[in-house]
Amino acid sequence: MDGKTAIVTGANTGIGKETAKDLASRGVHVVLACRDMEKAERAVADIMREVDGASVVAKKLDLTDTKSICEFAEIIYNTEKSLHLLINNAGVAACPYSTTADGFEMQFGVNYLGHFFLTFLLLDLLKHSAPSRIINLSSMVHFMGKINFEDVNSEKSYHAVKAYAQSKMANILFTRELARRVEDLGISVFAVDPGKVNTEISRHLSWPLQVFLKTFGFMIKTPEEGSYTTLFCAVTPDLQSGGYYRNCAPATCSRAASDDHTACKLWALSCHLLGVHWQ
Ligand SMILES: NC(=O)c1ccc[n+]([C@@H]2O[C@H](COP(=O)([O-])OP(=O)(O)OC[C@H]3O[C@@H](n4cnc5c(N)ncnc54)[C@H](OP(=O)(O)O)[C@@H]3O)[C@@H](O)[C@H]2O)c1
């Protein structure tokens, strides 16, 4: 991994920060793509303190805003010569209903569409740096999900957990479809379930539920342990592209998440919503 370059979204805390730290310890130059630059610079300082000779920088990326995603991509093209790893890690879970700057439901917009758009913009650099990898953080919660094509932005009715499950299913469908499209370009794509990890992801749950989950061990992994499957997909040679991984091994996702027709339909809808042509 020495000398390679990685971008980790949402790397100022939780699984993303541990992923960035581990990659830095392997000699990877890591870009921490974060919405809050104060938190991001603190994470950079922490990693530099803990990893001798770490090469880490923070850059502003707010996945709620396609303008910010464009600005981030432009900075990357101006500052980085190559990109071997794109880790689409950032996420929000079960938040109250709100929309992104572009009018998308927040969880669908940040967890899925924002990363779809970021990947679209960075694909040339990933192609140019091949062999390269893209890793999309999903969740076992996708088993509860379905893509609601009639109301993908939950404008008619909103259920916070269903919207999270939809976004995490979209991450897997995107992984499958993208893997198929880039297989001849030397780019591999993986979807990861990190397990139940004790991070800030539960911030929107009620306090009693948060205390319950943490006290009774439902969020059992540390953030470091939560980063293992992402790292497994980042460093293990000869992995099956397009697959879903958990506990550092290939895993079975839901039937709905392995449906190629739905993956294709979601791809077309995503291009339409973002106004991009991605053949
Ligand atoms: N923890 C679990 O049990 C679990 C289980 C399954 C899947 N996952 C997935 O794992 C990934 C990492 O989650 P985590 O547990 O490490 O959660 P976390 O501690 O809450 O970290 C989430 C990260 O995403 C960032 N983020 C949120 N909205 C953003 C935006 N609009 N633009 C840019 N960055 C944004 C956050 O930034 P701020 O600090 O500024 O908010 C934070 O850095 C997520 O995709 C999550 O869905 C987690």
XYZ file of C-alpha atoms and ligand atoms in Angstrom:
327
model
C 0.000 0.000 0.000
C 3.032 2.234 0.400
C 2.830 5.332 -1.808
C -0.836 4.847 -2.715
C -3.487 7.545 -2.293
C -6.873 7.134 -0.608
C -9.907 9.314 0.039
C -12.073 8.440 3.052
C -15.342 10.356 3.378
C -16.560 11.125 6.900
C -13.106 10.414 8.311
C -13.155 12.795 11.281
C -14.721 10.224 13.603
C -15.939 6.637 13.963
C -15.148 3.944 11.409
C -13.823 6.449 8.852
C -11.219 7.881 11.209
C -9.964 4.400 12.162
C -9.848 3.422 8.482
C -7.822 6.537 7.652
C -5.431 5.914 10.558
C -4.776 2.303 9.569
C -4.196 3.214 5.918
C -1.799 5.995 6.983
C 0.144 3.469 9.079
C 0.593 1.383 5.878
C 2.196 4.320 4.063
C -0.935 5.434 2.204
C -1.402 9.174 1.591
C -4.924 9.755 2.965
C -7.343 12.591 2.207
C -9.912 13.019 4.979
C -13.040 14.286 3.205
C -15.150 15.964 5.880
C -17.902 18.567 6.165
C -16.585 20.189 9.368
C -13.002 21.400 8.883
C -12.377 21.975 12.598
C -13.225 18.355 13.402
C -11.266 17.250 10.334
C -8.103 19.120 11.372
C -8.390 17.624 14.883
C -8.574 14.144 13.306
C -5.516 14.930 11.158
C -3.614 16.029 14.292
C -4.673 12.835 16.165
C -3.529 10.587 13.317
C -0.221 12.460 12.909
C 0.387 12.055 16.658
C -0.370 8.330 16.617
C 1.241 7.326 13.312
C 4.886 8.186 12.718
C 5.400 9.899 9.358
C 1.704 9.819 8.438
C 0.732 11.655 5.247
C -2.809 12.883 5.894
C -4.645 15.998 4.794
C -8.172 17.268 5.361
C -10.362 18.646 2.568
C -13.859 20.047 2.756
C -16.659 17.829 1.439
C -20.313 18.300 2.308
C -22.329 15.484 0.781
C -25.586 17.417 1.289
C -24.600 19.768 -1.516
C -23.619 18.844 -5.100
C -21.794 22.199 -5.362
C -19.505 21.190 -2.476
C -18.978 17.759 -4.070
C -17.927 19.439 -7.353
C -15.552 21.795 -5.513
C -14.023 18.875 -3.614
C -13.483 16.879 -6.829
C -11.887 19.898 -8.498
C -9.455 20.315 -5.585
C -8.575 16.610 -5.784
C -7.824 16.837 -9.518
C -5.661 19.911 -8.825
C -3.731 18.442 -5.892
C -3.510 14.652 -6.284
C -1.747 12.843 -9.116
C -3.492 9.544 -8.449
C -6.303 7.896 -6.517
C -6.131 4.188 -5.700
C -8.853 3.942 -3.070
C -12.143 5.780 -2.739
C -13.868 4.862 0.516
C -17.462 6.103 0.528
C -17.873 5.889 4.296
C -19.749 9.002 5.491
C -23.280 8.480 6.675
C -26.250 9.696 8.666
C -28.772 7.370 10.259
C -32.396 7.677 11.247
C -32.404 11.476 11.329
C -35.611 13.538 11.418
C -36.959 14.388 7.956
C -34.915 17.024 6.147
C -33.582 17.581 2.658
C -30.195 18.299 1.122
C -29.348 21.570 -0.646
C -30.518 19.873 -3.874
C -33.832 18.771 -2.371
C -33.074 15.070 -1.831
C -34.201 13.294 1.347
C -31.199 13.583 3.690
C -30.259 9.895 4.136
C -30.796 9.003 0.470
C -28.924 12.191 -0.480
C -25.888 11.824 1.804
C -25.464 8.060 2.143
C -26.151 7.217 -1.468
C -26.659 9.997 -4.066
C -23.814 12.183 -2.767
C -21.413 9.247 -3.001
C -22.791 8.247 -6.432
C -22.030 11.785 -7.662
C -18.598 11.887 -5.977
C -17.668 8.571 -7.605
C -18.880 9.816 -10.980
C -16.648 12.904 -10.695
C -13.560 10.988 -9.510
C -13.836 8.058 -11.917
C -11.281 9.395 -14.410
C -8.644 9.651 -11.696
C -9.472 6.140 -10.441
C -9.238 4.866 -14.035
C -5.928 6.605 -14.559
C -4.592 5.086 -11.281
C -5.814 1.515 -11.911
C -5.685 -0.981 -10.334
C -7.921 0.961 -7.970
C -10.802 0.204 -5.620
C -14.060 1.780 -4.490
C -15.601 0.735 -1.190
C -19.186 1.636 -0.280
C -20.269 1.375 3.354
C -23.616 -0.370 3.609
C -25.299 -2.074 6.574
C -27.201 -5.214 7.489
C -30.144 -2.829 7.961
C -30.445 -3.010 4.145
C -32.336 -6.291 4.734
C -35.251 -4.103 5.906
C -34.954 -1.873 2.858
C -36.503 -1.460 -0.534
C -36.066 1.207 -3.190
C -39.333 3.114 -3.217
C -39.244 4.271 -6.840
C -42.638 5.975 -6.453
C -41.399 8.197 -3.628
C -37.629 7.802 -3.409
C -37.249 11.114 -1.540
C -39.966 10.224 1.007
C -42.013 13.293 0.094
C -45.335 11.491 0.606
C -44.408 9.676 3.794
C -41.216 9.433 5.841
C -40.010 6.719 8.167
C -36.507 7.422 9.497
C -35.345 3.779 9.706
C -36.910 2.779 6.361
C -35.177 5.735 4.688
C -31.835 4.619 6.192
C -32.472 1.039 5.021
C -33.318 2.310 1.517
C -30.057 4.285 1.354
C -28.002 1.286 2.521
C -29.689 -0.987 -0.027
C -28.906 1.632 -2.684
C -25.211 1.378 -1.685
C -25.231 -2.360 -2.531
C -27.176 -1.978 -5.793
C -24.766 0.801 -6.818
C -21.801 -1.470 -5.994
C -23.155 -4.269 -8.220
C -23.983 -2.044 -11.166
C -20.763 -0.023 -10.958
C -18.619 -3.181 -10.685
C -20.192 -4.483 -13.898
C -19.557 -1.198 -15.700
C -15.909 -0.768 -14.652
C -14.734 -4.384 -14.720
C -12.578 -3.818 -17.819
C -11.011 -0.654 -16.400
C -9.034 -2.230 -13.550
C -11.391 -0.829 -10.913
C -12.908 -3.123 -8.277
C -15.947 -2.183 -6.201
C -17.063 -3.584 -2.836
C -19.978 -3.089 -0.442
C -19.221 -3.460 3.255
C -21.306 -4.075 6.352
C -19.028 -3.028 9.238
C -21.177 -4.760 11.884
C -22.689 -3.101 14.953
C -20.191 -0.477 15.933
C -20.131 1.895 18.881
C -19.825 5.262 17.072
C -21.729 8.529 16.821
C -24.037 7.029 14.161
C -26.790 6.585 16.776
C -26.831 10.349 17.507
C -30.371 10.810 16.152
C -31.891 8.010 18.215
C -33.643 8.941 21.455
C -31.388 9.015 24.547
C -33.086 6.020 26.222
C -32.620 3.940 23.042
C -28.966 5.001 22.733
C -28.279 4.054 26.353
C -30.135 0.751 25.884
C -28.169 -0.181 22.742
C -24.822 0.678 24.306
C -25.519 -0.796 27.746
C -26.794 -4.125 26.462
C -24.014 -4.503 23.964
C -25.989 -4.134 20.737
C -23.236 -1.901 19.374
C -20.496 -4.272 20.269
C -17.547 -3.437 18.048
C -15.110 -0.639 18.726
C -14.624 1.827 15.827
C -11.261 0.165 15.171
C -12.920 -3.265 14.895
C -15.611 -1.644 12.752
C -12.962 -0.616 10.222
C -11.622 -4.168 9.679
C -13.907 -5.230 6.822
C -13.342 -1.954 4.960
C -9.590 -2.474 5.356
C -9.925 -6.122 4.303
C -11.560 -4.964 1.058
C -8.925 -2.260 0.617
C -5.858 -4.493 0.927
C -6.749 -8.127 0.146
C -5.666 -9.232 -3.334
C -8.023 -11.004 -5.765
C -11.350 -10.222 -4.134
C -14.575 -10.689 -6.073
C -15.579 -7.244 -7.346
C -19.230 -6.297 -6.920
C -19.610 -8.353 -3.750
C -20.977 -7.633 -0.269
C -18.597 -8.237 2.637
C -18.971 -8.520 6.410
C -16.666 -9.841 9.137
C -13.783 -9.773 6.624
C -15.418 -12.311 4.315
C -17.867 -12.458 1.422
C -21.457 -12.418 2.707
C -24.944 -12.799 1.324
C -27.030 -9.681 0.940
C -30.806 -9.605 0.585
C -32.440 -10.872 -2.627
C -33.731 -7.403 -3.363
C -30.202 -5.978 -3.087
C -28.898 -8.487 -5.631
C -31.511 -7.727 -8.273
C -29.768 -6.500 -11.432
C -32.942 -5.006 -12.896
C -33.438 -2.840 -9.768
C -29.741 -1.881 -9.830
C -30.086 -0.708 -13.440
C -33.309 1.197 -12.714
C -31.737 2.915 -9.691
C -28.708 3.888 -11.789
C -30.943 5.557 -14.390
C -32.964 7.346 -11.690
C -29.772 8.570 -9.971
C -28.417 9.998 -13.249
C -31.770 11.691 -13.845
C -31.930 13.202 -10.326
C -28.342 14.477 -10.552
C -28.588 15.566 -14.180
C -25.562 13.535 -15.276
C -24.916 11.191 -18.202
C -23.063 8.153 -16.921
C -23.263 5.407 -19.549
N -21.882 2.228 13.509
C -22.553 1.193 13.061
O -23.032 0.325 13.841
C -22.763 1.008 11.573
C -23.416 -0.152 11.138
C -23.618 -0.335 9.782
C -23.162 0.601 8.875
N -22.529 1.728 9.309
C -22.079 2.697 8.289
O -20.724 3.013 8.498
C -20.444 4.328 8.010
C -19.659 5.105 9.067
O -20.497 5.275 10.194
P -19.981 5.494 11.686
O -20.640 4.438 12.496
O -18.515 5.669 11.739
O -20.764 6.866 12.009
P -20.281 8.265 12.629
O -19.371 8.044 13.769
O -21.556 9.003 12.866
O -19.475 8.934 11.425
C -20.151 9.374 10.275
C -19.255 10.311 9.504
O -19.987 10.778 8.351
C -19.851 12.199 8.318
N -20.942 12.854 7.608
C -22.252 12.894 7.937
N -22.912 13.685 7.084
C -22.005 14.158 6.189
C -22.068 15.043 5.082
N -23.204 15.637 4.732
N -20.937 15.304 4.390
C -19.771 14.746 4.755
N -19.638 13.918 5.805
C -20.744 13.634 6.519
C -19.823 12.611 9.784
O -19.351 13.946 9.920
P -19.718 14.819 11.248
O -18.862 14.303 12.351
O -19.390 16.220 10.827
O -21.175 14.605 11.502
C -18.862 11.563 10.309
O -17.550 11.916 9.987
C -21.804 4.947 7.672
O -21.999 4.885 6.270
C -22.797 4.033 8.363
O -24.056 4.003 7.709
C -22.315 1.953 10.647
